[in-house]
JSON list of C-alpha atoms in Angstrom, two decimals:
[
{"chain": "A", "resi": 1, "resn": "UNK", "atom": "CA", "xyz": [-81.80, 51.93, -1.02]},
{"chain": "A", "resi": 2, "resn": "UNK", "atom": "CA", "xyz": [-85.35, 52.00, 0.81]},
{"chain": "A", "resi": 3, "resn": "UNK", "atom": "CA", "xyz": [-84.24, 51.36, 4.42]},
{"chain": "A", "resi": 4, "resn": "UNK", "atom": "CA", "xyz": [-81.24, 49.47, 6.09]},
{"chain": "A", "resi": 5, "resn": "UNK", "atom": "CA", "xyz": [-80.98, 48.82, 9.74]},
{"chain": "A", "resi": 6, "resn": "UNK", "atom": "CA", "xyz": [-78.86, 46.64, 12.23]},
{"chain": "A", "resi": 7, "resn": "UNK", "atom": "CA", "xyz": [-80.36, 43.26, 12.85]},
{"chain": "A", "resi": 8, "resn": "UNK", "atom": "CA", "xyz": [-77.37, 42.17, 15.01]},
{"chain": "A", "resi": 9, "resn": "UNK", "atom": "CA", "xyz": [-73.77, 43.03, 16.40]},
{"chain": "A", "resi": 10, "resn": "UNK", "atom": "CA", "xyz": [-70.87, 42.17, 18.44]},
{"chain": "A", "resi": 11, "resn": "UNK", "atom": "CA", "xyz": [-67.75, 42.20, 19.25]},
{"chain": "A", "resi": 12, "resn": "UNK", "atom": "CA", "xyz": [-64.01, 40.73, 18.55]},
{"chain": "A", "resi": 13, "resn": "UNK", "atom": "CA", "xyz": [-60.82, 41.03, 19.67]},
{"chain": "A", "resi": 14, "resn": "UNK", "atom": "CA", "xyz": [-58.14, 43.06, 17.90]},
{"chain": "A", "resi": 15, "resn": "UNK", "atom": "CA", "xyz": [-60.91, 46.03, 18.52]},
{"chain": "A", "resi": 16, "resn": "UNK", "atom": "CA", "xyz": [-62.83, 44.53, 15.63]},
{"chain": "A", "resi": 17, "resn": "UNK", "atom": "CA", "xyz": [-67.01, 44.44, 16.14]},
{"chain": "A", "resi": 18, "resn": "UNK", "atom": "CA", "xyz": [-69.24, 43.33, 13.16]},
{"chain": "A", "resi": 19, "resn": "UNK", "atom": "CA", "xyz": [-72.85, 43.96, 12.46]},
{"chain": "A", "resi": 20, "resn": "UNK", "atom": "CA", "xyz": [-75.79, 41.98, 10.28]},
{"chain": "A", "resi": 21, "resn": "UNK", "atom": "CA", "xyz": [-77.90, 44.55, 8.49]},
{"chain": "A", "resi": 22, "resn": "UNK", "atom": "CA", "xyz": [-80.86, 44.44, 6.79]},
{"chain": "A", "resi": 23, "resn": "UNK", "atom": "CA", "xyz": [-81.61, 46.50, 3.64]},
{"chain": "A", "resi": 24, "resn": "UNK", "atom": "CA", "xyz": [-84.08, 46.85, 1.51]},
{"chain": "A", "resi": 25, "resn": "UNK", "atom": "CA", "xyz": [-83.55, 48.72, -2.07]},
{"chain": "A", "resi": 26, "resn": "UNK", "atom": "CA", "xyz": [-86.37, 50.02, -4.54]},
{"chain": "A", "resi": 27, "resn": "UNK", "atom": "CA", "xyz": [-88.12, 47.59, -6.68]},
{"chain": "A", "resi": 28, "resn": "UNK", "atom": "CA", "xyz": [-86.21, 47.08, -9.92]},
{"chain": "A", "resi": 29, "resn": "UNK", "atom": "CA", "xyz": [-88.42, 47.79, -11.79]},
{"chain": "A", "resi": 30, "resn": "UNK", "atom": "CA", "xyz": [-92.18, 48.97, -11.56]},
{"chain": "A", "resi": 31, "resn": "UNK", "atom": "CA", "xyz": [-94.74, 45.45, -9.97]},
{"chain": "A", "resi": 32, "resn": "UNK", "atom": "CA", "xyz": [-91.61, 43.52, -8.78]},
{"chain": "A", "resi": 33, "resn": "UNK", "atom": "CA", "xyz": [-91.67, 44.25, -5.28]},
{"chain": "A", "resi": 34, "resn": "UNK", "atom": "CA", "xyz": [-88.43, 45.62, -3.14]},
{"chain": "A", "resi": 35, "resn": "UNK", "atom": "CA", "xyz": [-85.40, 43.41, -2.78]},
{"chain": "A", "resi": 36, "resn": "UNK", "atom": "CA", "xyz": [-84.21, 42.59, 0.49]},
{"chain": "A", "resi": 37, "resn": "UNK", "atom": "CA", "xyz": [-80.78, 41.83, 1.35]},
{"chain": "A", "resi": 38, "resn": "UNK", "atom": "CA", "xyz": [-78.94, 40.20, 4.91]},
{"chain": "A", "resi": 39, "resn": "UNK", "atom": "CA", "xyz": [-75.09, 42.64, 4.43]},
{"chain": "A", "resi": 40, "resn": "UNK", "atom": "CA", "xyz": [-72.70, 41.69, 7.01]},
{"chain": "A", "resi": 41, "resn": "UNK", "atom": "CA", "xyz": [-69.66, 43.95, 7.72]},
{"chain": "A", "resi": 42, "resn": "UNK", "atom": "CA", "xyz": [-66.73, 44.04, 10.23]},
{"chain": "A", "resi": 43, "resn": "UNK", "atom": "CA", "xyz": [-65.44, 47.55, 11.62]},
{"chain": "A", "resi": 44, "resn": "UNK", "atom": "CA", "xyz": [-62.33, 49.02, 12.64]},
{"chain": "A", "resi": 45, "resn": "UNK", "atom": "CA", "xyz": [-62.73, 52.02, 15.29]},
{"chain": "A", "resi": 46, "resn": "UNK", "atom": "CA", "xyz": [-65.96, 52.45, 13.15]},
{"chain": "A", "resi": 47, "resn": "UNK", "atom": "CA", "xyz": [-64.58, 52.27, 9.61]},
{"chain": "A", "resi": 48, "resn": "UNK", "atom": "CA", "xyz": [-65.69, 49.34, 7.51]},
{"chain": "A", "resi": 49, "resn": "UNK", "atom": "CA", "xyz": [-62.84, 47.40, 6.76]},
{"chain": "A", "resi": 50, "resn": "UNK", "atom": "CA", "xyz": [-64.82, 44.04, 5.57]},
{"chain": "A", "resi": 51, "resn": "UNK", "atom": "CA", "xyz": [-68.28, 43.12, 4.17]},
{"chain": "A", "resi": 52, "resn": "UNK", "atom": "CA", "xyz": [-70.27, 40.51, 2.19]},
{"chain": "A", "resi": 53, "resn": "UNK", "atom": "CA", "xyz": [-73.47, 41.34, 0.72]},
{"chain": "A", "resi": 54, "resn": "UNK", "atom": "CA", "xyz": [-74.84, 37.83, -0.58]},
{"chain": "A", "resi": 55, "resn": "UNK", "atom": "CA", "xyz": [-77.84, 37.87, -3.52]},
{"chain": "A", "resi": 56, "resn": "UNK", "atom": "CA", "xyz": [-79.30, 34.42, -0.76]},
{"chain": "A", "resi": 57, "resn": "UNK", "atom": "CA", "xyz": [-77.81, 33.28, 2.41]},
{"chain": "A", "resi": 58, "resn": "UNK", "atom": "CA", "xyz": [-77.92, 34.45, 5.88]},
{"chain": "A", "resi": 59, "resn": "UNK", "atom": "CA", "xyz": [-74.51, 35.89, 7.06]},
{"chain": "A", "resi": 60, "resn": "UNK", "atom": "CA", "xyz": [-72.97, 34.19, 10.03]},
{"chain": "A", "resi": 61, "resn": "UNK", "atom": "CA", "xyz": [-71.21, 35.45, 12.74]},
{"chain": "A", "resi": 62, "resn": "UNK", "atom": "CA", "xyz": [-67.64, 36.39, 11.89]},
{"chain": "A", "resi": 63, "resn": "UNK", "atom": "CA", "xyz": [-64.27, 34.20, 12.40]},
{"chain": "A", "resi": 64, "resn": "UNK", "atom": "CA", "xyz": [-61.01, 35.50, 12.77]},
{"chain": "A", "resi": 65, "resn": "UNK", "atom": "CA", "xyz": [-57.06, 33.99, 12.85]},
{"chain": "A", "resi": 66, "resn": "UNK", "atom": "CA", "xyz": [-53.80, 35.50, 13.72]},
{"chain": "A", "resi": 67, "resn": "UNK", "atom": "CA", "xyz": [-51.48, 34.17, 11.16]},
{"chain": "A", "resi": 68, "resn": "UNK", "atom": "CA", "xyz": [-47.58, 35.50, 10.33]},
{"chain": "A", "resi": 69, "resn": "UNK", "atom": "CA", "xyz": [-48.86, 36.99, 7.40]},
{"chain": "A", "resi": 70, "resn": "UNK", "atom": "CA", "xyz": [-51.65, 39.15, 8.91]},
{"chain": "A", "resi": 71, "resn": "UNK", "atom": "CA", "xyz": [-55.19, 38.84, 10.62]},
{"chain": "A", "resi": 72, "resn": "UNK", "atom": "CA", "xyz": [-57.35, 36.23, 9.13]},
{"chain": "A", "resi": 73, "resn": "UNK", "atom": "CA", "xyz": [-61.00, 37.27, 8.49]},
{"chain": "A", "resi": 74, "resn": "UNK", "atom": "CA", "xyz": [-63.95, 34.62, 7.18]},
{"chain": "A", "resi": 75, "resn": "UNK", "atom": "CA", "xyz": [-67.07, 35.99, 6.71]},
{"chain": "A", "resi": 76, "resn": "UNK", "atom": "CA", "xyz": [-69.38, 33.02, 6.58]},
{"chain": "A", "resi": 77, "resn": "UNK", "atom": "CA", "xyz": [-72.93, 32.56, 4.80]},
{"chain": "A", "resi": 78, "resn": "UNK", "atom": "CA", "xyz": [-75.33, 29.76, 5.52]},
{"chain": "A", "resi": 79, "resn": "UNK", "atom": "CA", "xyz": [-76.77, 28.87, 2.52]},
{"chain": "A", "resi": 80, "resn": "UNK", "atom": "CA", "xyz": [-80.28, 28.77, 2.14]},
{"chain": "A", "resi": 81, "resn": "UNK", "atom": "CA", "xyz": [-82.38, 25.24, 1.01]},
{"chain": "A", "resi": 82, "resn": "UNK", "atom": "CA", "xyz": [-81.44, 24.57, -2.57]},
{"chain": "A", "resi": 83, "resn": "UNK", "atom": "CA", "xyz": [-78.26, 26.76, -2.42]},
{"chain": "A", "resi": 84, "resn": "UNK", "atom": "CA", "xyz": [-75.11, 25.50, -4.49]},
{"chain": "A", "resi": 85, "resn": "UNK", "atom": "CA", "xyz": [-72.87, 28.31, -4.26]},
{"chain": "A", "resi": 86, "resn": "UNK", "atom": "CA", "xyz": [-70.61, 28.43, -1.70]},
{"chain": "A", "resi": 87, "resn": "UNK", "atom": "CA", "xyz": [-70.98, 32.15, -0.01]},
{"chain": "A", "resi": 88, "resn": "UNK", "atom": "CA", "xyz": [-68.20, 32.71, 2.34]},
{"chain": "A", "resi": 89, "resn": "UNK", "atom": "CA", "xyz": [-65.55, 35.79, 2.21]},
{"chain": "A", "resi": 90, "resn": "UNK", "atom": "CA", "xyz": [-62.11, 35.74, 2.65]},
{"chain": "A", "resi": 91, "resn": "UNK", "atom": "CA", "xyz": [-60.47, 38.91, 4.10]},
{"chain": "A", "resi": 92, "resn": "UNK", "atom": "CA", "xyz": [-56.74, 39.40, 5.19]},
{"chain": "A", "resi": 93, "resn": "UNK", "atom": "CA", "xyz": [-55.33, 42.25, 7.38]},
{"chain": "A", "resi": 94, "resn": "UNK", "atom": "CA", "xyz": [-51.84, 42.31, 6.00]},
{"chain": "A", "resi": 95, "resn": "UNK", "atom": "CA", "xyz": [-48.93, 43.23, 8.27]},
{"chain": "A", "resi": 96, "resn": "UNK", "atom": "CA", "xyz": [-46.92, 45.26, 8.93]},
{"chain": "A", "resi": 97, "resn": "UNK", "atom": "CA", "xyz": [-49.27, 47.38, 5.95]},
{"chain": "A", "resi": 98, "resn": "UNK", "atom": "CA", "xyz": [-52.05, 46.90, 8.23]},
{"chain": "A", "resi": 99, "resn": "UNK", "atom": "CA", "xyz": [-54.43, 47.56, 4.81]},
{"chain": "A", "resi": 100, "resn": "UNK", "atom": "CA", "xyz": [-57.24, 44.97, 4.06]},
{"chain": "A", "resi": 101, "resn": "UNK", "atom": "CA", "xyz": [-57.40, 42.68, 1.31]},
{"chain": "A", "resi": 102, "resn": "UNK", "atom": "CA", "xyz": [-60.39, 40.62, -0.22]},
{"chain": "A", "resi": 103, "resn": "UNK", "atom": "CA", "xyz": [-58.93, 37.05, -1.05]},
{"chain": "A", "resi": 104, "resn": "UNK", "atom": "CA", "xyz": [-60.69, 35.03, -3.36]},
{"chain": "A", "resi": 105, "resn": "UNK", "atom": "CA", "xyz": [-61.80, 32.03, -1.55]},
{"chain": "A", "resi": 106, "resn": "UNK", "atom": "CA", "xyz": [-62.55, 29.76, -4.93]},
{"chain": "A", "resi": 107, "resn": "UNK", "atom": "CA", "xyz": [-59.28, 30.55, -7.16]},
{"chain": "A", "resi": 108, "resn": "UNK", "atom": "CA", "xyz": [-57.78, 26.91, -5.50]},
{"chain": "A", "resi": 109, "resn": "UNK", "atom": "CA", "xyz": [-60.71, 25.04, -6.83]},
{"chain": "A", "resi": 110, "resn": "UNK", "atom": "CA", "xyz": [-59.00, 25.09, -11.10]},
{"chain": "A", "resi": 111, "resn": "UNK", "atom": "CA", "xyz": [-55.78, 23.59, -9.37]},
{"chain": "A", "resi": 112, "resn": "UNK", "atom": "CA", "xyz": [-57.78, 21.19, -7.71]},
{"chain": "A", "resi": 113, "resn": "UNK", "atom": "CA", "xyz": [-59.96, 19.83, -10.42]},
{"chain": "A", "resi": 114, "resn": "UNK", "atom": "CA", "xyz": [-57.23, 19.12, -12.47]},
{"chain": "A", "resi": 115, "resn": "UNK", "atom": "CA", "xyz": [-55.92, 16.64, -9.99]},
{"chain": "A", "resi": 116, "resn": "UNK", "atom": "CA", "xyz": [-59.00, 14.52, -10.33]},
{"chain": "A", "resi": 117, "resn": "UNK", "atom": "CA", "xyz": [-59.32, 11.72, -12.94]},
{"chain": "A", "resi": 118, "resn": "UNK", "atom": "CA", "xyz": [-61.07, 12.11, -16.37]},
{"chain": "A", "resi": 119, "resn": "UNK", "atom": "CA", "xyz": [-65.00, 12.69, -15.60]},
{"chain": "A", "resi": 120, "resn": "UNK", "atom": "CA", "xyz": [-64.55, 13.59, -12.30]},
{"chain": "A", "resi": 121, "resn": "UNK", "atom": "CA", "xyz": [-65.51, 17.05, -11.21]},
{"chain": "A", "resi": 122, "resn": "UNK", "atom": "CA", "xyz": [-65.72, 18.89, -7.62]},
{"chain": "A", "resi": 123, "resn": "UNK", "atom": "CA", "xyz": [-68.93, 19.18, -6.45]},
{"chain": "A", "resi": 124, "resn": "UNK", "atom": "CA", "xyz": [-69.87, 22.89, -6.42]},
{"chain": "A", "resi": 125, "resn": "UNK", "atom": "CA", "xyz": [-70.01, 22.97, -2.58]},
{"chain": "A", "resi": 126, "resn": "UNK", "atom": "CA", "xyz": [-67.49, 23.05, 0.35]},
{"chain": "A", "resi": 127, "resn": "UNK", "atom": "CA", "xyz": [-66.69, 23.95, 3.41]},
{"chain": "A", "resi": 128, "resn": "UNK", "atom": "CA", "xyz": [-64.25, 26.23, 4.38]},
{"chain": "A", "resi": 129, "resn": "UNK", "atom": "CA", "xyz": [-62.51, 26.15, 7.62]},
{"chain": "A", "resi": 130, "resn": "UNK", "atom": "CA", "xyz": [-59.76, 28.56, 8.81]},
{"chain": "A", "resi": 131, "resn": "UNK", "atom": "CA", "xyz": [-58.23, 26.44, 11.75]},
{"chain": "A", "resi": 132, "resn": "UNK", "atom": "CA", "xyz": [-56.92, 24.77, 9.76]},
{"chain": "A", "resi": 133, "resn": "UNK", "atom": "CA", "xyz": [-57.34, 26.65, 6.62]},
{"chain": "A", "resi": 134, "resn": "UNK", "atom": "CA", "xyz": [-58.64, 23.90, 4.46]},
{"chain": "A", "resi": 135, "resn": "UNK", "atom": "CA", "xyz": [-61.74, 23.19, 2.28]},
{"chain": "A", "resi": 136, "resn": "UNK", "atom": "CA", "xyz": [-63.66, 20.26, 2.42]},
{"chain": "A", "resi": 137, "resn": "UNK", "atom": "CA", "xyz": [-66.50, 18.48, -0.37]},
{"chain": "A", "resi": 138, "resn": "UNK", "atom": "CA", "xyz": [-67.72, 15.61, -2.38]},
{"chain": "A", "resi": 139, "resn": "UNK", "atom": "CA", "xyz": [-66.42, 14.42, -5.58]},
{"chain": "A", "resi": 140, "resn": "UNK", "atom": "CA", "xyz": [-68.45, 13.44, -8.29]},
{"chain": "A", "resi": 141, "resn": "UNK", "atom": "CA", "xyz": [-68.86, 11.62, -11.71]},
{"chain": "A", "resi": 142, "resn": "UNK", "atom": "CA", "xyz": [-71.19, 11.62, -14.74]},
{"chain": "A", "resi": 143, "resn": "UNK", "atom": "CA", "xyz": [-74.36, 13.38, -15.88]},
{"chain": "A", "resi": 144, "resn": "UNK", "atom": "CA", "xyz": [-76.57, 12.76, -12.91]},
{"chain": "A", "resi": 145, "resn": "UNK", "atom": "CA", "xyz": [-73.54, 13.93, -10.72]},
{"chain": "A", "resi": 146, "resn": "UNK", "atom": "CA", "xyz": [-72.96, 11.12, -8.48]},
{"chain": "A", "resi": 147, "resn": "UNK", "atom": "CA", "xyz": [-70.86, 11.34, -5.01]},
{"chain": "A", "resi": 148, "resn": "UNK", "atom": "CA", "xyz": [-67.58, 8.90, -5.59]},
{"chain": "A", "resi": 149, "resn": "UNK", "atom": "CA", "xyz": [-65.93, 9.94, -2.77]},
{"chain": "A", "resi": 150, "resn": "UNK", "atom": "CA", "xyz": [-64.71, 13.34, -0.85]},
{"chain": "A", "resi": 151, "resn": "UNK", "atom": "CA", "xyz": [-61.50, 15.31, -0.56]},
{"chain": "A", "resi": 152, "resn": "UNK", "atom": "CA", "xyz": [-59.56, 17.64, 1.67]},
{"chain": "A", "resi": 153, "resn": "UNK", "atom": "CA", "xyz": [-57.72, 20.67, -0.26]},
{"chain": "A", "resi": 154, "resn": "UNK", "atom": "CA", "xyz": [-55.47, 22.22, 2.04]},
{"chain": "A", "resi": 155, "resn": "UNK", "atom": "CA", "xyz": [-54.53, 25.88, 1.54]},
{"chain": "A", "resi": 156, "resn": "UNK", "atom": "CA", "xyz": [-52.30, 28.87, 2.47]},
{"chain": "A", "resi": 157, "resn": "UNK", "atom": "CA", "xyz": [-52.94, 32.55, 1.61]},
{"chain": "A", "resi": 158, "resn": "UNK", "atom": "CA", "xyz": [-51.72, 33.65, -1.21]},
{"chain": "A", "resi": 159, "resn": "UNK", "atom": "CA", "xyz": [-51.29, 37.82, -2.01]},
{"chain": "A", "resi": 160, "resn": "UNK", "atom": "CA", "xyz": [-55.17, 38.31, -3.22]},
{"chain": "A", "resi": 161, "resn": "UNK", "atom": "CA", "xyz": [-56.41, 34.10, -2.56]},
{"chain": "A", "resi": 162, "resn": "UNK", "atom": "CA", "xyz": [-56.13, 30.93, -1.14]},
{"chain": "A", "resi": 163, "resn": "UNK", "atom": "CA", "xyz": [-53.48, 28.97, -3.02]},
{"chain": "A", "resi": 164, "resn": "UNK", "atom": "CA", "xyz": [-53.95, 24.97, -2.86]},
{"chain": "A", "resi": 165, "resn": "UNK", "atom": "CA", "xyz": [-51.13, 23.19, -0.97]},
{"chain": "A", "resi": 166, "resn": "UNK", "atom": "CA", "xyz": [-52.06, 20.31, -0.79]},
{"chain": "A", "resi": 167, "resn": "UNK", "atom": "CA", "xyz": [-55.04, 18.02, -1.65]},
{"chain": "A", "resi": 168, "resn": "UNK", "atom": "CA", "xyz": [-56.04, 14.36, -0.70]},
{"chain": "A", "resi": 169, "resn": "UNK", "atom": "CA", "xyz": [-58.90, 12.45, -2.10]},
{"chain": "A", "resi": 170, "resn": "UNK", "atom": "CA", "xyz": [-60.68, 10.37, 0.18]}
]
């Protein structure tokens, strides 16, 4: 790494605070120019507990829900113009370990699709929201991809990813 330093910070509760930083690494190799990267990561009494480092995207301030199973962490990216890839990070303080845990935020998405007539597909964006944890997108159909309606997947947390609960096609 060539430099890193903190673009922005703040605080949460549960004595959480969270900072952007910007870092730059060595060229990969010799006449393509330094990479530059947006990391955000969430710290407990100092120690990083949480991160996301995305390849494109501009990390987003930090949500965070209480639920029975632990403290809910989503580490949201805002895509950048053309992006397809949903970005986001799921992280779950579980109790009464108190340990962190990365969930996979996309594992639901397999269940999903198969609930979808033949040629349909999910498009390969979506929302995620964590009050209430659900995921939100378009379906679509055919080559050219075309929109033939949307869908709600609700989830629940699951021991290392969201697990689909339920899922409505609208």
């Amino acid at each position: 790494m060539r430099s890193c330093a903190v673009l922005r910070r703040g605080d949460m509760p549960d004595g959480l605070s969270w900072e952007i930083q910007g870092r730059v690494y060595y060229a990969p190799r010799a006449g393509s120019g330094d990479m530059h990267f947006r990391m955000m990561v969430v710290k407990q009494r100092g120690e990083v507990v949480a991160w996301t480092e995305p390849g494109y995207g501009e990390p987003q301030r930090p949500e965070q829900m209480p639920t029975p199973r632990g403290l809910l962490i989503r580490l949201p990216v805002a895509p950048v113009t053309g992006s397809v890839t949903p970005l986001d990070e799921v992280w779950l303080r579980r109790e009464p370990l108190r340990n962190w845990v990365h969930l996979d935020a996309r594992a639901w998405r397999a269940e999903a699709q198969a609930r979808l007539a033949p040629g349909e597909a999910l498009s390969p964006t979506y929302q995620l929201e964590i009050r209430p944890l659900r995921a939100t997108g378009v379906v679509t159909r055919g080559p050219g991809q075309t929109s033939v309606g949307s869908y709600t997947a609700w989830l629940d947390l699951g021991e290392d990813r969201l697990v689909l609960i339920g899922f409505s096609r609208n």
